[in-house]
CSV table of C-alpha atoms and ligand atoms in Angstrom, one decimal:
chain,number,residue,atom,x,y,z
G,46,UNK,CA,92.9,210.5,133.0
G,47,UNK,CA,91.5,208.7,136.0
G,48,UNK,CA,92.5,211.3,138.6
G,49,UNK,CA,94.6,214.4,139.2
G,50,UNK,CA,96.5,212.5,141.9
G,51,UNK,CA,96.7,208.7,142.3
G,52,UNK,CA,97.8,207.8,145.8
G,53,UNK,CA,99.1,204.2,146.1
G,54,UNK,CA,98.6,203.1,149.7
G,55,UNK,CA,96.0,204.2,152.3
G,56,UNK,CA,98.0,204.0,155.5
G,57,UNK,CA,98.7,207.2,157.6
G,58,UNK,CA,100.7,208.8,154.8
G,59,UNK,CA,98.3,208.2,152.0
G,60,UNK,CA,95.2,209.0,154.0
G,61,UNK,CA,96.7,212.3,155.4
G,62,UNK,CA,97.7,213.4,151.8
G,63,UNK,CA,94.3,212.4,150.4
G,64,UNK,CA,92.4,214.4,153.0
G,65,UNK,CA,94.6,217.5,152.5
G,66,UNK,CA,94.4,217.4,148.7
G,67,UNK,CA,90.7,216.5,148.5
G,68,UNK,CA,89.8,219.4,150.8
G,69,UNK,CA,91.6,221.7,148.5
G,70,UNK,CA,89.6,220.6,145.5
G,71,UNK,CA,92.0,218.1,143.9
G,72,UNK,CA,90.5,215.0,142.2
G,73,UNK,CA,92.1,212.2,144.3
G,74,UNK,CA,92.1,208.4,143.8
G,75,UNK,CA,93.4,206.6,146.9
G,76,UNK,CA,94.0,202.9,146.3
G,77,UNK,CA,95.1,200.2,148.8
G,78,UNK,CA,95.8,196.5,148.1
G,79,UNK,CA,94.2,195.7,151.5
G,80,UNK,CA,90.6,196.0,152.7
G,81,UNK,CA,90.2,197.9,155.9
G,82,UNK,CA,90.3,197.2,158.8
G,83,UNK,CA,93.7,195.5,158.2
G,84,UNK,CA,96.5,194.8,160.7
G,85,UNK,CA,99.9,196.5,160.3
G,86,UNK,CA,103.0,195.3,162.3
G,87,UNK,CA,103.7,198.3,164.6
G,88,UNK,CA,104.2,199.2,168.3
G,89,UNK,CA,101.1,201.4,167.8
G,90,UNK,CA,102.3,204.5,169.7
G,91,UNK,CA,101.5,208.0,168.4
G,92,UNK,CA,103.6,210.9,169.6
G,93,UNK,CA,101.8,213.8,171.2
G,94,UNK,CA,102.3,216.0,168.2
G,95,UNK,CA,100.6,213.4,166.0
G,96,UNK,CA,97.3,214.5,167.6
G,97,UNK,CA,97.6,217.9,165.8
G,98,UNK,CA,97.5,216.2,162.4
G,99,UNK,CA,94.7,213.8,163.5
G,100,UNK,CA,92.7,216.8,164.7
G,101,UNK,CA,93.3,218.6,161.4
G,102,UNK,CA,92.1,215.4,159.5
G,103,UNK,CA,89.0,215.3,161.7
G,104,UNK,CA,90.1,211.9,163.2
G,105,UNK,CA,91.2,212.8,166.7
G,106,UNK,CA,87.8,212.6,168.4
G,107,UNK,CA,87.1,209.2,166.8
G,108,UNK,CA,90.5,207.8,167.7
G,109,UNK,CA,90.1,208.9,171.4
G,110,UNK,CA,86.5,207.5,171.5
G,111,UNK,CA,87.8,204.2,170.1
G,112,UNK,CA,89.3,203.4,173.4
G,113,UNK,CA,92.9,204.5,172.6
G,114,UNK,CA,95.2,204.5,175.7
G,115,UNK,CA,96.9,207.8,176.7
G,116,UNK,CA,100.6,207.8,177.3
G,117,UNK,CA,102.3,210.4,179.6
G,118,UNK,CA,105.9,209.6,178.5
G,119,UNK,CA,108.4,206.8,177.8
G,120,UNK,CA,110.6,204.6,180.0
G,121,UNK,CA,113.7,203.0,178.5
G,122,UNK,CA,115.4,200.2,180.5
G,123,UNK,CA,119.1,199.7,179.5
G,124,UNK,CA,120.8,196.3,179.6
G,125,UNK,CA,122.4,197.3,183.0
G,126,UNK,CA,119.0,197.7,184.5
G,127,UNK,CA,119.0,201.5,184.8
G,128,UNK,CA,115.9,203.3,183.7
G,129,UNK,CA,115.6,206.4,181.6
G,130,UNK,CA,112.2,207.9,182.2
G,131,UNK,CA,111.0,211.0,180.4
G,132,UNK,CA,107.6,212.8,180.4
G,133,UNK,CA,105.9,214.8,177.7
G,134,UNK,CA,104.9,217.5,180.1
G,135,UNK,CA,108.1,218.8,181.6
G,136,UNK,CA,110.1,221.9,182.7
G,137,UNK,CA,112.0,222.4,179.4
G,138,UNK,CA,109.5,225.1,178.1
G,139,UNK,CA,108.3,223.2,175.1
G,140,UNK,CA,104.6,222.1,174.9
G,141,UNK,CA,103.1,219.6,172.5
G,142,UNK,CA,99.7,219.9,170.8
G,143,UNK,CA,98.5,217.3,173.3
G,144,UNK,CA,99.9,216.5,176.7
G,145,UNK,CA,99.8,212.8,176.0
G,146,UNK,CA,100.7,210.4,173.3
G,147,UNK,CA,98.1,207.9,172.1
G,148,UNK,CA,98.4,204.2,171.7
G,149,UNK,CA,95.8,202.5,169.5
G,150,UNK,CA,95.6,199.3,167.4
G,151,UNK,CA,96.5,199.9,163.8
G,152,UNK,CA,93.3,198.1,162.6
G,153,UNK,CA,91.4,200.8,164.4
G,154,UNK,CA,93.6,203.9,163.6
G,155,UNK,CA,94.1,203.2,159.9
G,156,UNK,CA,90.4,202.5,159.2
G,157,UNK,CA,89.5,205.8,160.8
G,158,UNK,CA,92.1,207.6,158.7
G,159,UNK,CA,91.0,205.9,155.5
G,160,UNK,CA,87.4,206.9,156.3
G,161,UNK,CA,88.5,210.5,156.8
G,162,UNK,CA,89.9,210.5,153.2
G,163,UNK,CA,86.6,209.2,151.9
G,164,UNK,CA,84.7,211.8,153.9
G,165,UNK,CA,87.0,214.6,152.6
G,166,UNK,CA,86.0,213.7,149.0
G,167,UNK,CA,88.7,211.4,147.8
G,168,UNK,CA,87.6,208.4,145.8
G,169,UNK,CA,88.9,205.3,147.6
G,170,UNK,CA,89.4,201.8,146.3
G,171,UNK,CA,90.3,198.8,148.5
G,172,UNK,CA,91.7,195.5,147.3
G,173,UNK,CA,93.6,197.1,144.4
G,174,UNK,CA,97.3,196.1,144.2
G,175,UNK,CA,99.6,198.3,142.1
G,176,UNK,CA,102.3,196.3,140.4
G,177,UNK,CA,104.1,198.8,138.2
G,178,UNK,CA,104.2,202.4,136.9
G,179,UNK,CA,103.2,203.8,133.5
G,180,UNK,CA,105.5,206.3,131.8
G,181,UNK,CA,105.3,208.4,128.7
G,182,UNK,CA,108.0,208.5,126.0
G,183,UNK,CA,110.0,211.1,128.0
G,184,UNK,CA,110.1,208.8,131.1
G,185,UNK,CA,107.6,210.9,133.0
G,186,UNK,CA,105.3,208.8,135.3
G,187,UNK,CA,101.7,209.1,134.0
G,188,UNK,CA,100.0,206.5,136.2
G,189,UNK,CA,100.3,203.0,137.6
G,190,UNK,CA,99.4,199.4,136.6
G,191,UNK,CA,97.3,196.8,138.3
G,192,UNK,CA,98.4,193.8,136.3
G,193,UNK,CA,97.4,194.5,132.7
G,194,UNK,CA,95.1,197.4,133.5
G,195,UNK,CA,96.3,201.0,133.8
G,196,UNK,CA,95.2,204.0,136.0
G,197,UNK,CA,96.3,207.4,134.6
G,198,UNK,CA,97.0,210.4,136.7
G,199,UNK,CA,98.9,213.7,136.5
G,200,UNK,CA,100.8,212.7,139.6
G,201,UNK,CA,101.3,209.2,141.1
G,202,UNK,CA,102.3,209.0,144.7
G,203,UNK,CA,104.0,206.1,146.5
G,204,UNK,CA,102.5,205.9,150.0
G,205,UNK,CA,102.8,202.2,149.9
G,206,UNK,CA,105.0,201.7,152.9
G,207,UNK,CA,108.3,200.0,153.7
G,208,UNK,CA,108.6,197.8,150.6
G,209,UNK,CA,107.1,200.4,148.3
G,210,UNK,CA,106.6,199.2,144.7
G,211,UNK,CA,106.5,202.8,143.5
G,212,UNK,CA,109.9,203.7,145.2
G,213,UNK,CA,111.5,200.6,143.7
G,214,UNK,CA,110.2,201.2,140.2
G,215,UNK,CA,111.4,204.8,140.5
G,216,UNK,CA,114.8,203.5,141.5
G,217,UNK,CA,114.9,206.0,144.4
G,218,UNK,CA,115.0,203.8,147.6
G,219,UNK,CA,118.1,202.3,149.1
G,220,UNK,CA,118.3,199.7,152.0
G,221,UNK,CA,120.1,200.9,155.0
G,222,UNK,CA,123.2,198.7,155.6
G,223,UNK,CA,123.3,198.9,159.4
G,224,UNK,CA,121.5,198.2,161.7
G,225,UNK,CA,119.5,195.5,159.9
G,226,UNK,CA,116.7,194.4,162.2
G,227,UNK,CA,113.6,192.2,162.2
G,228,UNK,CA,110.5,192.6,164.4
G,229,UNK,CA,107.9,190.3,165.9
G,230,UNK,CA,104.7,192.0,166.9
G,231,UNK,CA,101.6,190.8,168.8
G,232,UNK,CA,99.1,191.6,171.6
G,233,UNK,CA,98.6,190.2,175.1
G,234,UNK,CA,96.1,190.6,177.8
G,235,UNK,CA,96.9,190.2,181.5
G,236,UNK,CA,100.5,191.7,181.4
G,237,UNK,CA,101.2,193.1,184.9
G,238,UNK,CA,102.1,196.6,185.8
G,239,UNK,CA,101.6,198.2,182.4
G,240,UNK,CA,101.4,201.9,183.3
G,241,UNK,CA,100.9,205.2,181.6
G,242,UNK,CA,104.4,205.3,180.1
G,243,UNK,CA,105.3,203.4,177.0
G,244,UNK,CA,108.2,201.0,177.7
G,245,UNK,CA,111.3,200.0,175.8
G,246,UNK,CA,113.5,197.3,177.3
G,247,UNK,CA,116.9,197.2,175.7
G,248,UNK,CA,118.9,193.9,176.0
G,249,UNK,CA,122.2,192.8,174.4
G,250,UNK,CA,120.4,190.9,171.7
G,251,UNK,CA,117.5,193.3,170.8
G,252,UNK,CA,114.8,195.3,172.4
G,253,UNK,CA,111.1,195.0,173.1
G,254,UNK,CA,108.5,197.8,173.2
G,255,UNK,CA,105.5,197.3,175.5
G,256,UNK,CA,102.5,199.6,175.8
G,257,UNK,CA,98.9,199.7,176.9
G,258,UNK,CA,96.9,199.8,173.6
G,259,UNK,CA,93.4,200.2,175.2
G,260,UNK,CA,90.6,197.6,176.0
G,261,UNK,CA,92.9,195.8,178.4
G,262,UNK,CA,95.4,194.8,175.6
G,263,UNK,CA,99.1,195.3,175.6
G,264,UNK,CA,101.1,195.7,172.4
G,265,UNK,CA,104.4,193.8,172.4
G,266,UNK,CA,107.0,194.5,169.6
G,267,UNK,CA,110.3,192.6,169.8
G,268,UNK,CA,113.1,193.9,167.5
G,269,UNK,CA,116.2,191.7,167.0
G,270,UNK,CA,119.2,191.7,164.6
G,271,UNK,CA,118.3,190.3,161.1
G,272,UNK,CA,120.8,187.6,161.7
G,273,UNK,CA,118.3,185.9,164.0
G,274,UNK,CA,115.9,185.1,161.1
G,275,UNK,CA,116.8,181.4,161.1
G,276,UNK,CA,116.1,181.0,164.8
G,277,UNK,CA,112.7,182.8,164.3
G,278,UNK,CA,111.4,181.1,161.2
G,279,UNK,CA,110.5,177.7,162.6
G,280,UNK,CA,108.1,179.2,165.2
G,281,UNK,CA,107.8,183.0,165.7
G,282,UNK,CA,105.6,182.7,168.8
G,283,UNK,CA,107.9,180.3,170.5
G,284,UNK,CA,110.9,182.5,169.8
G,285,UNK,CA,109.1,185.6,171.2
G,286,UNK,CA,107.9,183.8,174.3
G,287,UNK,CA,111.4,182.3,174.9
G,288,UNK,CA,112.9,185.7,174.6
G,289,UNK,CA,110.6,187.2,177.1
G,290,UNK,CA,110.8,184.2,179.6
G,291,UNK,CA,114.6,184.4,179.6
G,292,UNK,CA,114.5,188.0,181.0
G,293,UNK,CA,113.5,187.7,184.7
G,294,UNK,CA,112.2,191.3,184.9
G,295,UNK,CA,109.8,190.6,182.0
G,296,UNK,CA,109.1,187.0,182.7
G,297,UNK,CA,107.4,187.8,186.1
G,298,UNK,CA,105.1,190.4,184.4
G,299,UNK,CA,104.1,188.0,181.6
G,300,UNK,CA,103.4,185.0,183.8
G,301,UNK,CA,99.7,184.4,183.5
G,302,UNK,CA,99.4,186.8,180.4
G,303,UNK,CA,97.6,185.5,177.3
G,304,UNK,CA,98.6,186.2,173.8
G,305,UNK,CA,95.5,187.3,171.9
G,306,UNK,CA,96.7,188.0,168.3
G,307,UNK,CA,99.0,186.1,166.0
G,308,UNK,CA,102.8,186.9,166.1
G,309,UNK,CA,103.5,188.9,162.9
G,310,UNK,CA,107.0,189.2,161.6
G,311,UNK,CA,108.4,192.1,159.5
G,312,UNK,CA,111.7,193.3,158.2
G,313,UNK,CA,114.5,193.6,157.7
G,314,UNK,CA,113.8,197.3,157.8
G,315,UNK,CA,115.7,200.4,157.2
G,316,UNK,CA,115.5,202.2,153.9
G,317,UNK,CA,115.8,205.8,152.6
G,318,UNK,CA,115.5,207.6,149.3
G,319,UNK,CA,118.0,209.9,147.7
G,320,UNK,CA,115.2,212.2,146.8
G,321,UNK,CA,111.5,211.7,147.2
G,322,UNK,CA,110.3,212.6,143.7
G,323,UNK,CA,110.7,212.0,140.0
G,324,UNK,CA,108.8,213.7,137.1
G,325,UNK,CA,105.1,212.9,137.6
G,326,UNK,CA,105.7,211.1,140.9
G,327,UNK,CA,106.6,211.4,144.6
G,328,UNK,CA,107.1,209.3,147.7
G,329,UNK,CA,105.7,209.9,151.2
G,330,UNK,CA,105.8,208.1,154.6
G,331,UNK,CA,107.8,204.8,154.9
G,332,UNK,CA,108.0,204.6,151.1
G,333,UNK,CA,110.3,207.6,151.3
G,334,UNK,CA,112.2,206.9,154.5
G,335,UNK,CA,112.1,204.3,157.2
G,336,UNK,CA,114.4,204.3,160.2
G,337,UNK,CA,114.6,202.0,163.2
G,338,UNK,CA,111.3,201.9,165.0
G,339,UNK,CA,112.8,202.5,168.4
G,340,UNK,CA,111.7,206.1,168.6
G,341,UNK,CA,108.2,205.5,167.4
G,342,UNK,CA,108.0,208.4,165.1
G,343,UNK,CA,107.0,206.7,161.8
G,344,UNK,CA,103.2,207.5,162.1
G,345,UNK,CA,103.8,211.1,162.8
G,346,UNK,CA,106.4,211.4,160.0
G,347,UNK,CA,103.8,209.7,157.6
G,348,UNK,CA,101.0,212.1,158.7
G,349,UNK,CA,103.2,215.2,158.5
G,350,UNK,CA,104.8,214.1,155.3
G,351,UNK,CA,101.2,213.9,153.7
G,352,UNK,CA,100.6,217.5,154.7
G,353,UNK,CA,104.0,218.7,153.3
G,354,UNK,CA,103.4,216.8,150.0
G,355,UNK,CA,99.9,218.2,149.7
G,356,UNK,CA,101.3,221.8,149.6
G,357,UNK,CA,103.7,220.8,146.8
G,358,UNK,CA,101.1,219.0,144.8
G,359,UNK,CA,98.5,221.8,144.9
G,360,UNK,CA,101.3,224.0,143.5
G,361,UNK,CA,102.4,221.3,141.0
G,362,UNK,CA,98.9,220.8,139.6
G,363,UNK,CA,98.7,224.5,138.6
G,364,UNK,CA,102.3,224.7,137.3
G,365,UNK,CA,103.5,224.9,133.7
G,366,UNK,CA,106.8,223.1,134.2
G,367,UNK,CA,105.2,219.8,135.0
G,368,UNK,CA,105.4,220.5,138.7
G,369,UNK,CA,109.1,219.8,139.0
G,370,UNK,CA,110.0,223.0,141.0
G,371,UNK,CA,107.2,222.3,143.4
G,372,UNK,CA,108.4,218.7,144.0
G,373,UNK,CA,112.0,220.0,144.5
G,374,UNK,CA,110.5,222.3,147.1
G,375,UNK,CA,108.8,219.3,148.7
G,376,UNK,CA,112.3,217.6,149.1
G,377,UNK,CA,113.6,220.8,150.7
G,378,UNK,CA,110.6,221.0,153.1
G,379,UNK,CA,111.2,217.3,154.1
G,380,UNK,CA,114.8,218.0,154.9
G,381,UNK,CA,113.9,221.1,156.9
G,382,UNK,CA,111.2,219.2,158.8
G,383,UNK,CA,112.9,215.9,159.3
G,384,UNK,CA,116.6,216.4,158.8
G,385,UNK,CA,117.5,216.8,162.5
G,386,UNK,CA,115.2,213.9,163.4
G,387,UNK,CA,116.9,211.6,161.0
G,388,UNK,CA,120.2,212.3,162.8
G,389,UNK,CA,118.6,211.6,166.2
G,390,UNK,CA,117.0,208.4,165.0
G,391,UNK,CA,120.2,207.1,163.4
G,392,UNK,CA,122.2,207.8,166.5
G,393,UNK,CA,119.6,206.2,168.8
G,394,UNK,CA,119.2,203.2,166.5
G,395,UNK,CA,123.0,202.8,166.7
G,396,UNK,CA,123.3,203.3,170.4
G,397,UNK,CA,120.6,200.7,171.3
G,398,UNK,CA,122.6,198.2,169.2
G,399,UNK,CA,125.8,198.8,171.3
G,400,UNK,CA,125.2,197.9,175.0
G,401,UNK,CA,128.2,199.8,176.4
G,402,UNK,CA,126.9,203.0,174.9
G,403,UNK,CA,123.3,202.7,176.0
G,404,UNK,CA,124.5,201.6,179.5
G,405,UNK,CA,126.6,204.7,179.7
G,406,UNK,CA,123.8,207.0,178.4
G,407,UNK,CA,121.4,205.4,181.0
G,408,UNK,CA,123.8,206.2,183.8
G,409,UNK,CA,123.6,209.9,183.0
G,410,UNK,CA,120.0,210.1,181.8
G,411,UNK,CA,118.6,208.1,184.7
G,412,UNK,CA,120.1,210.7,187.1
G,413,UNK,CA,119.2,213.8,184.9
G,414,UNK,CA,115.5,213.8,184.3
G,415,UNK,CA,115.8,217.2,182.6
G,416,UNK,CA,118.0,215.7,179.9
G,417,UNK,CA,115.7,212.6,179.6
G,418,UNK,CA,112.6,214.9,179.2
G,419,UNK,CA,114.3,216.8,176.4
G,420,UNK,CA,115.1,213.6,174.5
G,421,UNK,CA,111.6,212.2,174.9
G,422,UNK,CA,110.3,215.6,173.7
G,423,UNK,CA,112.3,215.3,170.6
G,424,UNK,CA,111.0,211.8,169.9
G,425,UNK,CA,107.6,213.2,170.7
G,426,UNK,CA,108.0,215.6,167.8
G,427,UNK,CA,107.5,218.8,169.7
G,428,UNK,CA,111.0,219.7,170.9
G,429,UNK,CA,113.3,220.7,168.1
G,430,UNK,CA,116.0,218.1,167.3
G,431,UNK,CA,118.6,220.9,167.6
G,432,UNK,CA,118.1,220.8,171.4
G,433,UNK,CA,119.9,217.4,171.5
G,434,UNK,CA,121.9,217.5,168.2
G,435,UNK,CA,124.5,219.7,169.8
G,436,UNK,CA,127.9,218.9,171.4
G,437,UNK,CA,126.9,220.3,174.8
G,438,UNK,CA,124.0,217.8,175.1
G,439,UNK,CA,126.0,214.8,173.8
G,440,UNK,CA,128.8,215.7,176.2
G,441,UNK,CA,126.4,215.7,179.2
G,442,UNK,CA,124.9,212.3,178.2
G,443,UNK,CA,128.1,210.4,177.4
G,444,UNK,CA,130.9,212.3,179.3
G,445,UNK,CA,130.2,215.0,181.7
Q,626,FAD,C1,108.1,196.8,164.4
Q,626,FAD,C2,107.6,198.2,164.1
Q,626,FAD,C3,107.2,199.0,165.1
Q,626,FAD,C4,106.8,200.3,164.9
Q,626,FAD,N1,106.3,201.0,165.9
Q,626,FAD,C5,105.9,202.3,165.7
Q,626,FAD,C6,105.3,203.1,166.7
Q,626,FAD,O1,105.2,202.6,167.9
Q,626,FAD,N2,105.0,204.4,166.4
Q,626,FAD,C7,105.2,204.9,165.2
Q,626,FAD,O2,104.9,206.1,165.0
Q,626,FAD,N3,105.7,204.2,164.2
Q,626,FAD,C8,106.0,202.9,164.4
Q,626,FAD,N4,106.5,202.1,163.4
Q,626,FAD,C9,106.5,202.7,162.0
Q,626,FAD,C10,105.1,202.9,161.4
Q,626,FAD,O3,104.5,201.6,161.4
Q,626,FAD,C11,105.2,203.4,160.0
Q,626,FAD,O4,106.2,204.5,159.9
Q,626,FAD,C12,103.9,203.9,159.4
Q,626,FAD,O5,103.0,202.9,159.4
Q,626,FAD,C13,104.1,204.5,158.0
Q,626,FAD,O6,102.9,204.8,157.4
Q,626,FAD,P1,102.7,204.7,155.8
Q,626,FAD,O7,101.4,205.2,155.5
Q,626,FAD,O8,103.9,205.3,155.2
Q,626,FAD,O9,102.9,203.2,155.5
Q,626,FAD,P2,101.9,201.9,155.9
Q,626,FAD,O10,101.3,202.2,157.2
Q,626,FAD,O11,102.8,200.7,155.8
Q,626,FAD,O12,100.8,201.9,154.8
Q,626,FAD,C14,101.1,201.5,153.5
Q,626,FAD,C15,99.8,201.1,152.8
Q,626,FAD,O13,100.1,200.8,151.5
Q,626,FAD,C16,99.4,199.6,151.1
Q,626,FAD,N5,100.2,199.0,150.0
Q,626,FAD,C17,101.4,198.5,150.0
Q,626,FAD,N6,101.8,198.1,148.8
Q,626,FAD,C18,100.8,198.4,147.9
Q,626,FAD,C19,100.6,198.2,146.6
Q,626,FAD,N7,101.5,197.6,145.8
Q,626,FAD,N8,99.4,198.6,146.0
Q,626,FAD,C20,98.4,199.2,146.8
Q,626,FAD,N9,98.6,199.4,148.1
Q,626,FAD,C21,99.7,199.0,148.7
Q,626,FAD,C22,99.4,198.8,152.3
Q,626,FAD,O14,98.3,197.8,152.3
Q,626,FAD,C23,99.2,199.8,153.4
Q,626,FAD,O15,97.9,200.0,153.8
Q,626,FAD,C24,106.9,200.8,163.6
Q,626,FAD,C25,107.3,200.0,162.5
Q,626,FAD,C26,107.7,198.7,162.8
Q,626,FAD,C27,108.1,197.9,161.7
């Protein structure tokens, strides 16, 4: 046996889980195919509630000192030019752990989180790519393979992101059929008028997220329908720059800006798992569920998912039934924690792909800041999803 728990993937989900388990005395092996710091295509915004988990991990101070930008809210520009602006500090009576969200490059964030796992007592290995699972004669997962060599563990966890090998080998993940989107992500310096609010600009043929990411850099994440893959592949950077230049309100702000990192493509994304466990194994973070990145909740969900799974695994390690009841409880805890959010994310993902709907919502929400603040609070992970997943809210946004 190489470890009690083998965690495949040292991003936010794997590192959060490793910290929580190692602190509770479990023998944890955290393996990542990459060497840190490593880039990760992302719009790099963390919701205000993510600061609570970062603090619990011992990472918040380091992230803040790294030069992360603080965001006070989010602005969404609809195709009709109307702007929905919501703040994290508002009159709705809900308060997040922190008054601001953070925006920080993933090279920086993920290395800090991985370090926290090491400091908490997890054994960490970089440059180790898992290729398959190992099972016993009953089909229970008893470890993972790196090529011909095997690592044995009582529980093997897939925290290996969007295209998780563990989830595929378990046969648990399914691609979302619609919307299917691709993203191009990069950084610029010299973009004009980048303020304290994260920005989303929704157009008929996609959307772009723009945010200060500290040290004078701006993160730019363009998301377009997967059908544009052919137009993108000859030259990603040219596609992105053409897309920006063809929107006058963006072109003016990018004139004179300089691109300072390569344009990275990712997608198509959108996948979810029927359940997030099998005998001897479980999934967490993007490996378990990935929705459209519009609401920027993936990092929080990964961090929080790590906490939830750690509770289940501590129970499972001491159980006589192989831990199955504890892992079932993990699935229930995920549904309780994220169920409402999944609905909100799916609805928003669909609405941004349908210009008449987002234009209509913008008409109401640009005039009703209280409704906008509530929605931004839900995506900021500190207002319960039930505040907007109700007919009275939907009616006010689309009809009344
Ligand atoms: C375009 C885009 C924009 C986004 N913007 C935001 C945003 O602004 N805010 C937000 O909160 N979320 C955003 N997200 C989502 C966010 O990036 C993810 O939800 C988050 O990174 C999930 O963390 P994770 O730990 O589950 O996976 P990851 O961060 O993907 O980490 C997985 C780790 O597993 C490792 N790995 C993969 N395969 C193997 C293997 N076979 N063996 C060993 N290691 C392996 C990888 O190297 C990686 O380090 C965005 C996503 C996209 C695509």
